[in-house]
mmCIF file of C-alpha atoms and ligand atoms in Angstrom:
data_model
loop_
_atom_site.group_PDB
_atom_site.id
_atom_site.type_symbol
_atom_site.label_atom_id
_atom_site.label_comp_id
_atom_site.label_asym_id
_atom_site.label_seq_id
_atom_site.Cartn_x
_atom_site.Cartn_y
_atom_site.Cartn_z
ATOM 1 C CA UNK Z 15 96.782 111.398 116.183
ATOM 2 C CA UNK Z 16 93.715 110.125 113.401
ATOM 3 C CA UNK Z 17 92.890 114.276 113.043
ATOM 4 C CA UNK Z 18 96.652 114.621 112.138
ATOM 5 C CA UNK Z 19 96.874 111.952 109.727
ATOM 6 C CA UNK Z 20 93.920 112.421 108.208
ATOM 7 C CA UNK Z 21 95.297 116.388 107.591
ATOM 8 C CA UNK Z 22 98.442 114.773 106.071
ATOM 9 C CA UNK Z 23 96.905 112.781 103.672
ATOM 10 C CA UNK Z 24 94.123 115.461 102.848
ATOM 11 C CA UNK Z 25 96.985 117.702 102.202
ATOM 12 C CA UNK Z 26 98.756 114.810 100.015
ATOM 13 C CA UNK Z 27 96.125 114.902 98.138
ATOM 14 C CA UNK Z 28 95.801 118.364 97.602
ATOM 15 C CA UNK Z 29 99.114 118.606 96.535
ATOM 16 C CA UNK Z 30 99.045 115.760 94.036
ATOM 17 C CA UNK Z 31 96.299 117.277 92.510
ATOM 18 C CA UNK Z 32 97.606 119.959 91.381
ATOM 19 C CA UNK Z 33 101.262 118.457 90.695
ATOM 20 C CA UNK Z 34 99.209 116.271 87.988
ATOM 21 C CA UNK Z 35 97.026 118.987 86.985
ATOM 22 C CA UNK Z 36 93.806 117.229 88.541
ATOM 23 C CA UNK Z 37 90.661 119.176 89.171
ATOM 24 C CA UNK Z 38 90.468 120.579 92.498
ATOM 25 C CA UNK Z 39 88.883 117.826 95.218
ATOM 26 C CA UNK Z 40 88.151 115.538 92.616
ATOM 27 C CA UNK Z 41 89.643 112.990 94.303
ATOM 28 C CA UNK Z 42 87.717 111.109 97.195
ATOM 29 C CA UNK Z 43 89.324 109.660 100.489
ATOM 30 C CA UNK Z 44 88.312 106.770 101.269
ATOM 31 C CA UNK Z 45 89.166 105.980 105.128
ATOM 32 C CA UNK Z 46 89.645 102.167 105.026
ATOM 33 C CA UNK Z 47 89.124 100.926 108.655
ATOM 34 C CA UNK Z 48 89.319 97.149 108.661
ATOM 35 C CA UNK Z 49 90.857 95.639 111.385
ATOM 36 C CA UNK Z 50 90.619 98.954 113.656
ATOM 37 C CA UNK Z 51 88.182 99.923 116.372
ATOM 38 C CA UNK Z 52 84.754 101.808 115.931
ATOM 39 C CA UNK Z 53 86.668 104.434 117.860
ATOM 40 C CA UNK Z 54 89.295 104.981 115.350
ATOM 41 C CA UNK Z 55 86.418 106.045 112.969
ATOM 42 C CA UNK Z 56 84.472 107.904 115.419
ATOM 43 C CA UNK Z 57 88.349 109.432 115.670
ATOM 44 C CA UNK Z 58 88.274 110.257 111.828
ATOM 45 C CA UNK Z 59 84.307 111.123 111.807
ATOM 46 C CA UNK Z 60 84.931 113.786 114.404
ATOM 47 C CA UNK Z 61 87.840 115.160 112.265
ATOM 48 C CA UNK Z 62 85.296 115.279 109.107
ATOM 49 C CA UNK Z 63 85.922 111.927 107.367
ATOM 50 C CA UNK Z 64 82.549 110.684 106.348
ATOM 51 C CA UNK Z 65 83.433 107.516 103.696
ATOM 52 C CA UNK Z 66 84.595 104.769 105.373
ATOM 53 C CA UNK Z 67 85.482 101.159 103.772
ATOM 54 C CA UNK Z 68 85.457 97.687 105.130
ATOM 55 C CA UNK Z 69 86.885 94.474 103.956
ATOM 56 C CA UNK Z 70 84.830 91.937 106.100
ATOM 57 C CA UNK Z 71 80.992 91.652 106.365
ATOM 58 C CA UNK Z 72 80.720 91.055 110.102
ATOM 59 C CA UNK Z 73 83.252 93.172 111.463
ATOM 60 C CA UNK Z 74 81.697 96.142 109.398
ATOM 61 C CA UNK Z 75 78.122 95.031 111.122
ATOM 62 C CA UNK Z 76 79.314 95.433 114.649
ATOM 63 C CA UNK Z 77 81.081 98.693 114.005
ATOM 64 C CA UNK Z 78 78.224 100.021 112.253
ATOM 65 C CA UNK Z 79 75.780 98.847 114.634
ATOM 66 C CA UNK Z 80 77.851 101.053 117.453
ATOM 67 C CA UNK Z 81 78.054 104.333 115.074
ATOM 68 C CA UNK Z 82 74.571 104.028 113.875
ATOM 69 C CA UNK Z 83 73.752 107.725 115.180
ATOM 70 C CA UNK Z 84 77.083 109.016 112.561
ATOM 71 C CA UNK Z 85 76.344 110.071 109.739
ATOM 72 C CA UNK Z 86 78.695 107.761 107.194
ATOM 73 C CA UNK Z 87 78.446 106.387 103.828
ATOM 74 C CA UNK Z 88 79.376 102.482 104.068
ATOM 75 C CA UNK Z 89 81.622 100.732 101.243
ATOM 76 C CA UNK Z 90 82.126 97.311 101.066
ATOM 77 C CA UNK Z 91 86.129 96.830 99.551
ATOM 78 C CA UNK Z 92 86.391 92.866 100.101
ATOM 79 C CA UNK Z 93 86.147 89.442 98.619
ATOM 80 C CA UNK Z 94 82.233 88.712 98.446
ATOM 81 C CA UNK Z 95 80.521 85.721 98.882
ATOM 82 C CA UNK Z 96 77.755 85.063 97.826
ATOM 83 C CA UNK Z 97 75.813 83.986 101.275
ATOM 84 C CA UNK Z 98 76.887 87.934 102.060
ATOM 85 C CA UNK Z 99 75.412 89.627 99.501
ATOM 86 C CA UNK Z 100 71.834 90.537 101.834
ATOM 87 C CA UNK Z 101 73.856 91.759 103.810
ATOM 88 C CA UNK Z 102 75.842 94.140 101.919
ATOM 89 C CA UNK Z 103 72.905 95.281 99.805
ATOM 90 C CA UNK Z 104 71.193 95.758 102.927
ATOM 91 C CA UNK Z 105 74.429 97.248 105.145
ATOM 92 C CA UNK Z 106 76.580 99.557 102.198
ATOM 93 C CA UNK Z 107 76.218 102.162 100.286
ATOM 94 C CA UNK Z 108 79.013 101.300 97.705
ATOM 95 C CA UNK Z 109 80.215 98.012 97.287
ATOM 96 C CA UNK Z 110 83.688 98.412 95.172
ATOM 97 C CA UNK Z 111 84.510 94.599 94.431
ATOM 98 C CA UNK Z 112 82.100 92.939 92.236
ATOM 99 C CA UNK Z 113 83.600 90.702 89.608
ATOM 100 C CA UNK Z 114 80.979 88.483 89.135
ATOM 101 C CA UNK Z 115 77.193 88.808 86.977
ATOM 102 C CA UNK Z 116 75.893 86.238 89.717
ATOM 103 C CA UNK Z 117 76.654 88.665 92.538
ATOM 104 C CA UNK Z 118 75.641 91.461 90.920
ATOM 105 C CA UNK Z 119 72.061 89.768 90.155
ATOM 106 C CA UNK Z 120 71.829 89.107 93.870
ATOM 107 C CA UNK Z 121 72.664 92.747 94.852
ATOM 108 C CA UNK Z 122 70.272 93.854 92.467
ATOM 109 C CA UNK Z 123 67.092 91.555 93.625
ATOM 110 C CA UNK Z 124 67.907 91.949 97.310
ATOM 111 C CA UNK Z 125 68.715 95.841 97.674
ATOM 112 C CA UNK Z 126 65.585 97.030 99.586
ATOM 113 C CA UNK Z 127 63.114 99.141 97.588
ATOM 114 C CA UNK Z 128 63.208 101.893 100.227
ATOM 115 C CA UNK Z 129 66.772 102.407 99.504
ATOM 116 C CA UNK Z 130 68.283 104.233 96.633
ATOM 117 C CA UNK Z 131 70.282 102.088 94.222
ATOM 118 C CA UNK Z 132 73.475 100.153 95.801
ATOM 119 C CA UNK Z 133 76.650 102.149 93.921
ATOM 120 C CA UNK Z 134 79.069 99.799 92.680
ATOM 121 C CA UNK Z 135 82.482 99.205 91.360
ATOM 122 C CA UNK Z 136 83.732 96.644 89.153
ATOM 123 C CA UNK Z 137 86.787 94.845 90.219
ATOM 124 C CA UNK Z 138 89.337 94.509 87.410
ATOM 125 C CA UNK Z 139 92.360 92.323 87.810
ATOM 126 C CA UNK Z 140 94.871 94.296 86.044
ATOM 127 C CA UNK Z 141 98.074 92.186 86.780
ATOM 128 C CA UNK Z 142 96.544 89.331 85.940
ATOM 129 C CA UNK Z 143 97.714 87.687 88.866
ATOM 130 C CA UNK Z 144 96.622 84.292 89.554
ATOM 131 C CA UNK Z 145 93.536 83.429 92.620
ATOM 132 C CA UNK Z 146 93.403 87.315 93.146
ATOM 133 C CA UNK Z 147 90.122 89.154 92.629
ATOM 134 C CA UNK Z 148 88.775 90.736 89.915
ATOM 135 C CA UNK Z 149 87.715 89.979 86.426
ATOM 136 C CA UNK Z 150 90.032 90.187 83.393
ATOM 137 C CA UNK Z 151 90.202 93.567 81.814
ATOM 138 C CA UNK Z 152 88.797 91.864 78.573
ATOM 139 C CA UNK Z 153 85.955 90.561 80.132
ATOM 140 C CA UNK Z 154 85.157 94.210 81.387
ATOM 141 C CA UNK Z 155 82.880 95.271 78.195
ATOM 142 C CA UNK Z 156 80.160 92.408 78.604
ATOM 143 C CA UNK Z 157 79.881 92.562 82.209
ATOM 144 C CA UNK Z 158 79.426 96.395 81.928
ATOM 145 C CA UNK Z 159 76.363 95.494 79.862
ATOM 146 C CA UNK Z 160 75.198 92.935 81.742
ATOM 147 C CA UNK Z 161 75.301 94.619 85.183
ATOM 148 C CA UNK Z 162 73.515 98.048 83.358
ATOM 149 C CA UNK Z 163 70.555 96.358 82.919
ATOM 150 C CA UNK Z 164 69.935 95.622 86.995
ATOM 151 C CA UNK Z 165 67.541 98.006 88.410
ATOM 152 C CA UNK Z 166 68.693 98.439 92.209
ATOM 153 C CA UNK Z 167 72.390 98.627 91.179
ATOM 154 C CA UNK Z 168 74.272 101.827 90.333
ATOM 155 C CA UNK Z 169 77.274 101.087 87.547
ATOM 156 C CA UNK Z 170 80.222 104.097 89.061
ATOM 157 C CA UNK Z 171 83.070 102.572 87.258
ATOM 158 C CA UNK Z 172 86.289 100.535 88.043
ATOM 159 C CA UNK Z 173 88.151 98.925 91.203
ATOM 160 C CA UNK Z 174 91.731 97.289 91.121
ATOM 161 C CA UNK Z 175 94.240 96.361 93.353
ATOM 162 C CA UNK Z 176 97.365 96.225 91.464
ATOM 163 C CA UNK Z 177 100.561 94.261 92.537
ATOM 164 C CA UNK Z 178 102.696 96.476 94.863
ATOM 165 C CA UNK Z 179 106.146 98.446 93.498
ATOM 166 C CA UNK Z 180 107.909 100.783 94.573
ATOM 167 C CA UNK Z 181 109.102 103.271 91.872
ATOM 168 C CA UNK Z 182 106.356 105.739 90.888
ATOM 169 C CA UNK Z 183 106.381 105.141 86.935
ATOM 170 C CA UNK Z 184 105.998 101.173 87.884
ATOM 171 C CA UNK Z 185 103.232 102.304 90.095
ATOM 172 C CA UNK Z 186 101.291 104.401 87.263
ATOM 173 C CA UNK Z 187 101.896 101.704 84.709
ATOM 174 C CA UNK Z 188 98.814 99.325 85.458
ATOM 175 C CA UNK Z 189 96.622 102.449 86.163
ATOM 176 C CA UNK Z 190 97.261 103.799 82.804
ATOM 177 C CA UNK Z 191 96.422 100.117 81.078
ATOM 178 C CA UNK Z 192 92.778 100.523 83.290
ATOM 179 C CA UNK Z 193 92.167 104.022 82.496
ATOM 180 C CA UNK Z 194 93.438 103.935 78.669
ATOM 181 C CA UNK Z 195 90.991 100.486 78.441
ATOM 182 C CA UNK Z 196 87.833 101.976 80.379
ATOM 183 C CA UNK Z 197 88.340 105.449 78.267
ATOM 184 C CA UNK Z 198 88.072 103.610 74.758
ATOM 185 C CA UNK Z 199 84.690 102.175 75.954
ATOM 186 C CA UNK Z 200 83.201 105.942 76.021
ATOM 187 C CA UNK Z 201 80.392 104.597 78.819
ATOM 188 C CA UNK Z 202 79.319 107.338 80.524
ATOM 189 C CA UNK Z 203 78.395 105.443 83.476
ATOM 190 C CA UNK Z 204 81.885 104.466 84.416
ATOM 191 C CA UNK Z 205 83.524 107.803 85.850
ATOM 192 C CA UNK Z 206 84.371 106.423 89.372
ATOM 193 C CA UNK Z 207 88.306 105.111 89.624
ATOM 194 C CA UNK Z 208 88.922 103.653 92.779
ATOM 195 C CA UNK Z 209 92.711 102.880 92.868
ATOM 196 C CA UNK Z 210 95.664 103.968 94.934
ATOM 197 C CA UNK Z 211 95.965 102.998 98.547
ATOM 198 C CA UNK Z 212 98.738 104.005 101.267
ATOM 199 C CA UNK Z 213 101.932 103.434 99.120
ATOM 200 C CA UNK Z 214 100.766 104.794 96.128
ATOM 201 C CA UNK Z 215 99.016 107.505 96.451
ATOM 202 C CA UNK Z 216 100.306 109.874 93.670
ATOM 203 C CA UNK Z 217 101.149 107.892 91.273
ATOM 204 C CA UNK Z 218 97.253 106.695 91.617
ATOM 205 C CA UNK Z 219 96.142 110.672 91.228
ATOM 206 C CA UNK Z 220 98.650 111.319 88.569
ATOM 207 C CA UNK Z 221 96.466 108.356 86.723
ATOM 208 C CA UNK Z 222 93.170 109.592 87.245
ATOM 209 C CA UNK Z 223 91.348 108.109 90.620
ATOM 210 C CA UNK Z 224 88.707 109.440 91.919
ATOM 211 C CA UNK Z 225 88.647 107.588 95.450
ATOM 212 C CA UNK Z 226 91.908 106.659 97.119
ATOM 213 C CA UNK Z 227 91.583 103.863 99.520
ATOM 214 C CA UNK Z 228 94.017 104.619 102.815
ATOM 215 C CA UNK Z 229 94.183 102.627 105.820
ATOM 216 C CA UNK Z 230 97.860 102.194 107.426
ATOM 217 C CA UNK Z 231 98.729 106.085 106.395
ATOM 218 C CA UNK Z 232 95.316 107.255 108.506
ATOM 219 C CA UNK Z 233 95.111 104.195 110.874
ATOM 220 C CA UNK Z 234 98.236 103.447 111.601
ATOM 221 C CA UNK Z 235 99.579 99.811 110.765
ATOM 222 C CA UNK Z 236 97.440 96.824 111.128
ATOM 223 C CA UNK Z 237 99.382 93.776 113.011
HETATM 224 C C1 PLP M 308 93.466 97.223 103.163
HETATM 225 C C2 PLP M 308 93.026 97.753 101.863
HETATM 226 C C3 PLP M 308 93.331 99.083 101.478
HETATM 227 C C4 PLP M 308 94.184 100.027 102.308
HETATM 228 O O1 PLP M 308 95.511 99.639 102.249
HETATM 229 P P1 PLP M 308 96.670 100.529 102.964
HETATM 230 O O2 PLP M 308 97.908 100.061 102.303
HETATM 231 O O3 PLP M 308 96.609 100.193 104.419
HETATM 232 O O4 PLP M 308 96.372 101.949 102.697
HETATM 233 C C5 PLP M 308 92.832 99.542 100.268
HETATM 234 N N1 PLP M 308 92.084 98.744 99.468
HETATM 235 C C6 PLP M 308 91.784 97.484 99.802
HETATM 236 C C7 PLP M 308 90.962 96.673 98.872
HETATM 237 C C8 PLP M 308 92.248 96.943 101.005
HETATM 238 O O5 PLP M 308 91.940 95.672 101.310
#
C-alpha cells in the first residue's frame, strides 16, 4: 500500500518535472510521517524513501529510537521551542522551520562538534497570516545575514506553508512572491525550496521546489 503510493507520487513528480520544464530529479520527496507508526516508515524505507520529516520533538525520538539501525536523514518541519532545540540539533539532520535569530543561536552552540553542520531552512510566512509561523518575507534579508555567520548551522534556503486553495494558478501565486523575493537577493547559499505538500504538488514544482513535503498522499490520512 506505502510502496504504491510512494510510486504514485514519485511518478507525480516525474511528470511535473518535465510538464514545467524542471531538471530531471531535482526535486526531493520529503516523506512527512507525523502522526503515523515507525512501521509506516520502515514501510516507505523498504520501498527506498530515505528523508523523512517530523512535526513533534518526542514523537520523532521514539520512532527514531526504534529505526536507529535505518539508514534515514531526520528533518524537523514543526513549531520549535526553544527548550527543544538540544534536542533537534542533537536528533535532525535538517530542521526546515526556523524563524527566529534566538533559535538559530541555540542550534548553532548546541549542535555537537562530531556532527557535520545542522542544514536548515528558514520559515517565511508568505500569506502573512496572523499567529502562523514564519518570519515576514521582509525580514528575510537580515536574518539571512545573521544566521550565516553561525558556525554549526548550514543556511539551504526557504520554508513556507502557504494558505490552502484549490485552483492551481492560486496555488503558484505565493510561491512565485517567495521565489521572485529570494532570487533578487542573489545569495548563493539559499538554493533549497521546500514548499508544496499533498494538495499542491505541481503547482509547487511548476514554482521551483526542491523538496516537496507529502504525508496524507504517501500515508494515508491522519484522523
Ligand atoms: C503535515 C505537514 C505536511 C504534509 O501535509 P500533507 O497535506 O499531509 O501532505 C507538510 N508540511 C508540514 C509543515 C506539515 O506540518
Amino acid at each position: 500500500m506505502i510502496a504504491t503510493q510512494l510510486k504514485n507520487i514519485q511518478h507525480r513528480i516525474h511528470l511535473a518535472e518535465i510538464a514545467h520544464h524542471r531538471a530531471a530529479n531535482s526535486v526531493n520527496l520529503l516523506a512527512v510521517s507525523k502522526t503515523k507508526p515507525a512501521s509506516a516508515i520502515a514501510s516507505a524505507y523498504q520501498a527506498g524513501q530515505r528523508h523523512f520529516g517530523e512535526n513533534y520533538v518526542q514523537e520523532a525520538l521514539v520512532k527514531q529510537q526504534s529505526l536507529s539501525a535505518f539508514d534515514i536523514t531526520w528533518h524537523f518541519i514543526g513549531p520549535i521551542q526553544s527548550n527543544k532545540t538540544k534536542l533537534l540539533a542533537t536528533k535532525f539532520d535538517w530542521v526546515h522551520s526556523v524563524d527566529d535569530l534566538k533559535i538559530a543561536q541555540r542550534l548553532s552552540a548546541q549542535r555537537p562538534a562530531a556532527l557535520p553542520p545542522l542544514n536548515i531552512c528558514i520559515q517565511v510566512n508568505i500569506s502573512n497570516e496572523a499567529n502562523k509561523s514564519g518570519i515576514k518575507l521582509e525580514d528575510l534579508p537580515h536574518l539571512i545575514s545573521m544566521i550565516s555567520l553561525l558556525p554549526n548551522i548550514l543556511l539551504r534556503g526557504v520554508m513556507v506553508i502557504p494558505k490552502p486553495s484549490t485552483d492551481f494558478s492560486a496555488q503558484c501565486k505565493p510561491y512565485q512572491k517567495l521565489v521572485a523575493a529570494v532570487n533578487t537577493l542573489n545569495n548563493p547559499l539559499l538554493s533549497e525550496f521546500s514548499f508544496g505538500m499533498s494538495d499542491d504538488l505541481d503547482a509547487a514544482i511548476a514554482e521551483g521546489s526542491t523538496w516537496v513535503r507529502i504525508g496524507s498522499a504517501l500515508f494515508g490520512s491522519r484522523h
